[in-house]
mmCIF file of C-alpha atoms in Angstrom:
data_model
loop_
_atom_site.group_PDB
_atom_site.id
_atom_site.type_symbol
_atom_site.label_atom_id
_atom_site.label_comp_id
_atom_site.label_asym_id
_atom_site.label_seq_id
_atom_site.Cartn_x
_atom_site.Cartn_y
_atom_site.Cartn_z
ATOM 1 C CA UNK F 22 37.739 59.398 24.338
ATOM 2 C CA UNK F 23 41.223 60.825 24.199
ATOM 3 C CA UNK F 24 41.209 62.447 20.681
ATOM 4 C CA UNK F 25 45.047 62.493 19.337
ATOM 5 C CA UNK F 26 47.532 61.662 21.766
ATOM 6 C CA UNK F 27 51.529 62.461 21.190
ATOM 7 C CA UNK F 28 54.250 61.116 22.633
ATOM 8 C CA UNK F 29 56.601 63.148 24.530
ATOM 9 C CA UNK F 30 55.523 65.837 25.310
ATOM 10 C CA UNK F 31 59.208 67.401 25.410
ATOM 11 C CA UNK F 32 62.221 66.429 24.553
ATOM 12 C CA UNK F 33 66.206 67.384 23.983
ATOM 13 C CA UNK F 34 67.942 65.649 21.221
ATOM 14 C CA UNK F 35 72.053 65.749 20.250
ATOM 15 C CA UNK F 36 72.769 66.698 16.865
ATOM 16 C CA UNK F 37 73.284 63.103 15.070
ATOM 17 C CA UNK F 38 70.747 61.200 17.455
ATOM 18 C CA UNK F 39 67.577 59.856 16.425
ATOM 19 C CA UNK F 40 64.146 59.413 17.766
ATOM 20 C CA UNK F 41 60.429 58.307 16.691
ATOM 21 C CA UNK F 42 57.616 60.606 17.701
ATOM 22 C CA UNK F 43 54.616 58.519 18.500
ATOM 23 C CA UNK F 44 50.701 60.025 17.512
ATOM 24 C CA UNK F 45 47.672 57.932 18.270
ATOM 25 C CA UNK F 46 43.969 58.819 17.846
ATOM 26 C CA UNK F 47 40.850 56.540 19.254
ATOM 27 C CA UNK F 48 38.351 58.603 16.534
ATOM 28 C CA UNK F 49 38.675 55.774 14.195
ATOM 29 C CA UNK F 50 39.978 58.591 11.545
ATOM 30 C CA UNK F 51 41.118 57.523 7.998
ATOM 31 C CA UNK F 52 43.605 59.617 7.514
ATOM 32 C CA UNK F 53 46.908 61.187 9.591
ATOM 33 C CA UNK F 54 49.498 64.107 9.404
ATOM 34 C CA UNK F 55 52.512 65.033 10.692
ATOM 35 C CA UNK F 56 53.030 69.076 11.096
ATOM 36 C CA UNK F 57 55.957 70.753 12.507
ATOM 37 C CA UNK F 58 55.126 74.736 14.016
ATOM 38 C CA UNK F 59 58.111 77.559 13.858
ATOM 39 C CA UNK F 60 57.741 80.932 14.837
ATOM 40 C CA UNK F 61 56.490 83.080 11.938
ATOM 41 C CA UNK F 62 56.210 80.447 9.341
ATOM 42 C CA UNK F 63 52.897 78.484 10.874
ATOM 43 C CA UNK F 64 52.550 75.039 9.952
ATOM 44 C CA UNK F 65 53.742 73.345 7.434
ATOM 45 C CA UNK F 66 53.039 69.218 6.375
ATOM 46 C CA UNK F 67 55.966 67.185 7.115
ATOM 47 C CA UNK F 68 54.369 63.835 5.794
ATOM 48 C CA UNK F 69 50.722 62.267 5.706
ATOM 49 C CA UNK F 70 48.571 58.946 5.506
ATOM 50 C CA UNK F 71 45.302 59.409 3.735
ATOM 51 C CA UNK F 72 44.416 55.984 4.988
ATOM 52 C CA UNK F 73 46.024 52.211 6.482
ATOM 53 C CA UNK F 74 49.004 51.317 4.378
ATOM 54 C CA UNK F 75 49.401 54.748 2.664
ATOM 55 C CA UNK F 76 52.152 57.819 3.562
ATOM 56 C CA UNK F 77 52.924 60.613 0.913
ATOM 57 C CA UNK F 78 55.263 63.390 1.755
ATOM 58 C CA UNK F 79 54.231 67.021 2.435
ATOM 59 C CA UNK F 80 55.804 70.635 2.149
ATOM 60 C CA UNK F 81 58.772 69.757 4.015
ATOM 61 C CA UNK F 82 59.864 66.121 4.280
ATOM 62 C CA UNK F 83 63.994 65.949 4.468
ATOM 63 C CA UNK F 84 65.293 64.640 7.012
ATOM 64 C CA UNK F 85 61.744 62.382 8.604
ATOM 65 C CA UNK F 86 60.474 59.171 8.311
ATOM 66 C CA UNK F 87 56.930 58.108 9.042
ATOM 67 C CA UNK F 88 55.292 54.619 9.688
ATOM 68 C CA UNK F 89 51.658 53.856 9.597
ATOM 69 C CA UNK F 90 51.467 51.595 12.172
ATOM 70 C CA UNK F 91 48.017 51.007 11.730
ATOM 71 C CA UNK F 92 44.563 52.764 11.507
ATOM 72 C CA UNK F 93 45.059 53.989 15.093
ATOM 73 C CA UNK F 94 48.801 55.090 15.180
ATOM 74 C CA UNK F 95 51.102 57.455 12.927
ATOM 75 C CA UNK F 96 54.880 57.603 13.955
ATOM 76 C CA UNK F 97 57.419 59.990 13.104
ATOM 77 C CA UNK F 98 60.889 59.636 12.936
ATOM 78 C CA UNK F 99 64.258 61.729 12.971
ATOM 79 C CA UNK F 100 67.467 59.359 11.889
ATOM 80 C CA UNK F 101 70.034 62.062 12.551
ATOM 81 C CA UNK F 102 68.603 65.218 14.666
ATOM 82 C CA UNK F 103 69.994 68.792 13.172
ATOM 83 C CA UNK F 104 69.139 71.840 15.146
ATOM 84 C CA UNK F 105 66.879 73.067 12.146
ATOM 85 C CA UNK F 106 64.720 70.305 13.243
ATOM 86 C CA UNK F 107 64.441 71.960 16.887
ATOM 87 C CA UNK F 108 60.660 72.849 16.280
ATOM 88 C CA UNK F 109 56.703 71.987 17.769
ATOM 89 C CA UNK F 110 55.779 68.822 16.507
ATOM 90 C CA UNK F 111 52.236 68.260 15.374
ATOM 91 C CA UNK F 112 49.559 65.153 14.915
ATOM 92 C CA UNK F 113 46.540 65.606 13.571
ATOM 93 C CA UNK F 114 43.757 62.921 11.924
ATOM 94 C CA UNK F 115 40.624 63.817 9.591
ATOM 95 C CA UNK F 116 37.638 61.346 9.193
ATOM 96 C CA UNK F 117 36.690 59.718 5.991
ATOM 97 C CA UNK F 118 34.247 62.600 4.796
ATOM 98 C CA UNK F 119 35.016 66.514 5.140
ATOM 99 C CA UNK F 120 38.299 68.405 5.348
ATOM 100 C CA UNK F 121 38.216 69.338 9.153
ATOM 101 C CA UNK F 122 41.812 68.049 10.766
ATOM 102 C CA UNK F 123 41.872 67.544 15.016
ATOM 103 C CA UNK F 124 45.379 68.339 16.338
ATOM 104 C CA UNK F 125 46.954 66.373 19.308
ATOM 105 C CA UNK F 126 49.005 68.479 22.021
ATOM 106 C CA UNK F 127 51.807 68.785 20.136
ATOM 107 C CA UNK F 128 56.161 67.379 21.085
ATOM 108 C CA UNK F 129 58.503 70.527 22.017
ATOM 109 C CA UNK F 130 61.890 69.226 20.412
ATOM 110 C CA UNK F 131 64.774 71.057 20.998
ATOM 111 C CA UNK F 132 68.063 69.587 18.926
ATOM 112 C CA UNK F 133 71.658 70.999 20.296
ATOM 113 C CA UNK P 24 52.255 76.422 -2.685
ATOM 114 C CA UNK P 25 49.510 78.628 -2.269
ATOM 115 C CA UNK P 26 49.722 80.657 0.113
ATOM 116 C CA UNK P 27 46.699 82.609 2.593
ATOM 117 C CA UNK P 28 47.667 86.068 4.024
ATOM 118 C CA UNK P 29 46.255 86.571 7.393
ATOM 119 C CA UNK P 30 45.706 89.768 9.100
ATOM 120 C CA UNK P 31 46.070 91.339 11.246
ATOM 121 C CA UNK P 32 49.390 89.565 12.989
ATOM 122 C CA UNK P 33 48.510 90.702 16.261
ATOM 123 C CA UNK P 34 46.029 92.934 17.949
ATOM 124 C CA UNK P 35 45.306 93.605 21.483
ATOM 125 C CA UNK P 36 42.107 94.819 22.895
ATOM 126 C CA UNK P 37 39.878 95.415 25.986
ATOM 127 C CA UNK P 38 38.198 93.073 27.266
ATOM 128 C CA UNK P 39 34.577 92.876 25.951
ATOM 129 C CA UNK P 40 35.527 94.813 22.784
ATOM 130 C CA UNK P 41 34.416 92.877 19.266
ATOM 131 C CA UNK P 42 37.345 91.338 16.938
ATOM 132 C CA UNK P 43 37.566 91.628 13.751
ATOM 133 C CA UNK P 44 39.866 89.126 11.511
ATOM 134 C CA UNK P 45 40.184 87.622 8.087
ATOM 135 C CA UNK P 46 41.847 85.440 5.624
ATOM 136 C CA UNK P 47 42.753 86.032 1.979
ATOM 137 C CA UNK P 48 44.431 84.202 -1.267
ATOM 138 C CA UNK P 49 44.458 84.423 -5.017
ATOM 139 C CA UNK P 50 43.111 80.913 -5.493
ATOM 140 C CA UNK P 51 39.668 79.881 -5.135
ATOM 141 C CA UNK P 52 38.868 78.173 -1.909
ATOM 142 C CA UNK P 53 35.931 75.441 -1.707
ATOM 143 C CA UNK P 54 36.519 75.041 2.603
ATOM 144 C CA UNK P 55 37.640 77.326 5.582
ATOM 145 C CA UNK P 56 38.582 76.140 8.842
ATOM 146 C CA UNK P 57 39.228 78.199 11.640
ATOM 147 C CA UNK P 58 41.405 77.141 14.787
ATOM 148 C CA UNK P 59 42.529 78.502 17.933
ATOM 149 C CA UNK P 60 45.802 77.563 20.184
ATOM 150 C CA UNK P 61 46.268 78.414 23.839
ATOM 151 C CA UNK P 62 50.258 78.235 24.510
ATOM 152 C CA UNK P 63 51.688 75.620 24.488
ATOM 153 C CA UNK P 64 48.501 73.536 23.200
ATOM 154 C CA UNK P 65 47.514 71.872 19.970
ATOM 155 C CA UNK P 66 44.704 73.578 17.638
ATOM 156 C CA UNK P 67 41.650 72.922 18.292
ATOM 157 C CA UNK P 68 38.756 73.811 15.676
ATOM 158 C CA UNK P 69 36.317 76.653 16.152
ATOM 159 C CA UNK P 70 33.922 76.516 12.912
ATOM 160 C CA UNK P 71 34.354 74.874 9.717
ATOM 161 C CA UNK P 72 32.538 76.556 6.612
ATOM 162 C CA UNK P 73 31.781 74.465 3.368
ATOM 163 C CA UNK P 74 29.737 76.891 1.142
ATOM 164 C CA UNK P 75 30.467 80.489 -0.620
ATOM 165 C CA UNK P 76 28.383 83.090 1.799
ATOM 166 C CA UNK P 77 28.140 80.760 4.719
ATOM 167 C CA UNK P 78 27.707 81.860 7.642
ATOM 168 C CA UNK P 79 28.039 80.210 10.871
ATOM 169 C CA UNK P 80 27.964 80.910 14.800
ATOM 170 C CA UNK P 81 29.897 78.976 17.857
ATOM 171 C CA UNK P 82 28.749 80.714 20.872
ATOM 172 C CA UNK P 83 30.517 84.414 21.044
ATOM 173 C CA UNK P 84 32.390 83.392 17.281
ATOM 174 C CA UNK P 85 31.201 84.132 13.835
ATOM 175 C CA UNK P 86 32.519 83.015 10.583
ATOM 176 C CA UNK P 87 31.839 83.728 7.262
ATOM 177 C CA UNK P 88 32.902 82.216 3.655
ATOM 178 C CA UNK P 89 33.015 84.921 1.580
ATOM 179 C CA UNK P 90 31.779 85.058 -1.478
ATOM 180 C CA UNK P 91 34.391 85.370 -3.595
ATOM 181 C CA UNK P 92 35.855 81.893 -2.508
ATOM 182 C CA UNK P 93 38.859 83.627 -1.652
ATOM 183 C CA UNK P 94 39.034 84.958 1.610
ATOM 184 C CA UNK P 95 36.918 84.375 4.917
ATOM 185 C CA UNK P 96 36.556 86.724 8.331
ATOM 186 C CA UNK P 97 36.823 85.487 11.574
ATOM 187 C CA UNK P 98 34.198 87.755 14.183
ATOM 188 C CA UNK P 99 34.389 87.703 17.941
ATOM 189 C CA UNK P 100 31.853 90.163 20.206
ATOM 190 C CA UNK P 101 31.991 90.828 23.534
ATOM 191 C CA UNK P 102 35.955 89.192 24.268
ATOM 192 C CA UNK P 103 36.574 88.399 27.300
ATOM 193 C CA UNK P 104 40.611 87.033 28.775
ATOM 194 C CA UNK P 105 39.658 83.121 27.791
ATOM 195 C CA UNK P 106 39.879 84.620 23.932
ATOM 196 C CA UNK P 107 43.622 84.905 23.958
ATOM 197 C CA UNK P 108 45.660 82.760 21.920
ATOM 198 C CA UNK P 109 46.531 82.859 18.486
ATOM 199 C CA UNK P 110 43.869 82.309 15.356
ATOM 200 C CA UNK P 111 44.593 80.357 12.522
ATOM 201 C CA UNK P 112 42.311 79.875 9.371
ATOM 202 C CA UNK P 113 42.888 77.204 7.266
ATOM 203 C CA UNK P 114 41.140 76.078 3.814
ATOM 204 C CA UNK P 115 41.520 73.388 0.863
ATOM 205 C CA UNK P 116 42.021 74.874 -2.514
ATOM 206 C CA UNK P 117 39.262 74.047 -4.748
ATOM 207 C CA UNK P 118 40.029 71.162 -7.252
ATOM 208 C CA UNK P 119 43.242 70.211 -4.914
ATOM 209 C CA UNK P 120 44.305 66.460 -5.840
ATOM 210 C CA UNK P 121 45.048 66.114 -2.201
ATOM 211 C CA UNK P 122 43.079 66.212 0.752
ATOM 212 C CA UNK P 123 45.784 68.570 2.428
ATOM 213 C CA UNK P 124 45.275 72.083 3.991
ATOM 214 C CA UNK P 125 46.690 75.247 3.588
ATOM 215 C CA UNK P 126 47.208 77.473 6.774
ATOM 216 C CA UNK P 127 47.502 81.304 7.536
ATOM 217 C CA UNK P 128 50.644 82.194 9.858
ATOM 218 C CA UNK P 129 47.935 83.716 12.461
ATOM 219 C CA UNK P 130 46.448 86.378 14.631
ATOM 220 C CA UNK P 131 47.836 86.435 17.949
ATOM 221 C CA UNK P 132 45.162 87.902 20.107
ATOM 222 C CA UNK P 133 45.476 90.007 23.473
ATOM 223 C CA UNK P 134 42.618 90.891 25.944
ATOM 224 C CA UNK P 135 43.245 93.853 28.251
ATOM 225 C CA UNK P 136 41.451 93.525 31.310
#
């Protein structure tokens, strides 16, 4: 039992390339979230799936994409990197019933 | 958005000392999570809190919901090196359409030996 896995762990990006972040979690969770972590502002909700089928965007959507693959996996993608994107990337899932939200290790992307 | 203040932003302390934190907002809050990251980790959830005056224990950690609904304290005895890291709480504003959380920006904890 793995939790939430990401997918990389680190990477570099140009400015203009693109890239999907890949999130999985084996906790058969309804719902999935996409957080991104910058020093002094916390974390703030890029996009989310409350369950299969569904994705509604958060506090700070421009510029991402996100596919709900299926129950299991929640991608996120960048189109055209910008160094304001250069940030900790973070998965996390919630069950059907309460609010708690389990994180996965989190993707160190640095945009130049 | 609504927004939780968070304090303190930092404290260091000697080891086996007690901590003392807490969380606080102008809207009413009906849960309170609280989370702790290692560098260069994910969160990972300490205690989660559901009712106004709860109280509740993990090992050396004690949380409370205050009563209020609007802010909740975060109590360590006894700290010991393994404590450092930062804090966050988190909560869901009561009556939120949404099933999304709100976060504080953190307590970054430091044990002196």
């Amino acid at each position: 039992n793995a939790g939430v896995t990401q997918t990389p762990k680190f990477q570099v990006l140009k400015t203009g390339q693109s890239m999907t972040l890949q999130c999985a979690q084996d906790m058969n969770h309804n719902s999935m979230y996409w957080y991104r972590q910058d020093p002094g502002m916390g974390l703030r909700l890029i996009y989310y799936s409350a369950s299969e089928g569904t994705t509604d965007k958060g506090e700070v959507p421009n510029g991402y994409n996100v596919s709900r693959l299926n129950k299991r996996e929640f991608s996120l993608r960048l189109e055209s990197a910008a160094p304001s994107q250069t940030s900790v990337y973070f998965c996390a899932s919630r069950a059907g019933t309460g609010y708690e939200q389990y994180f996965g290790p989190g993707t160190r992307l640095t945009v130049t | 958005g609504q927004q939780l203040n968070q304090s303190p932003q930092s404290m260091f302390i000697q080891e086996g000392e007690d901590v003392s934190m807490n969380c606080t907002s102008s809207s009413i809050f009906n849960t309170w999570l609280w989370y702790k990251q290692d560098p260069g980790e994910g969160p990972v959830l300490l205690i989660a809190l559901y009712k106004a005056g709860e109280l509740t224990s993990n090992g050396r950690l004690t949380a409370q919901f205050g009563i209020t609904r609007k802010d909740s304290f975060l109590n360590i005895s006894a700290s010991i090196p393994s404590d450092v890291g930062i804090y966050f709480c988190a909560g869901r504003v009561s009556g939120a359409g949404s099933y999304q959380l709100t976060f504080g920006k953190g307590t970054k904890l430091s044990v002196i030996p």
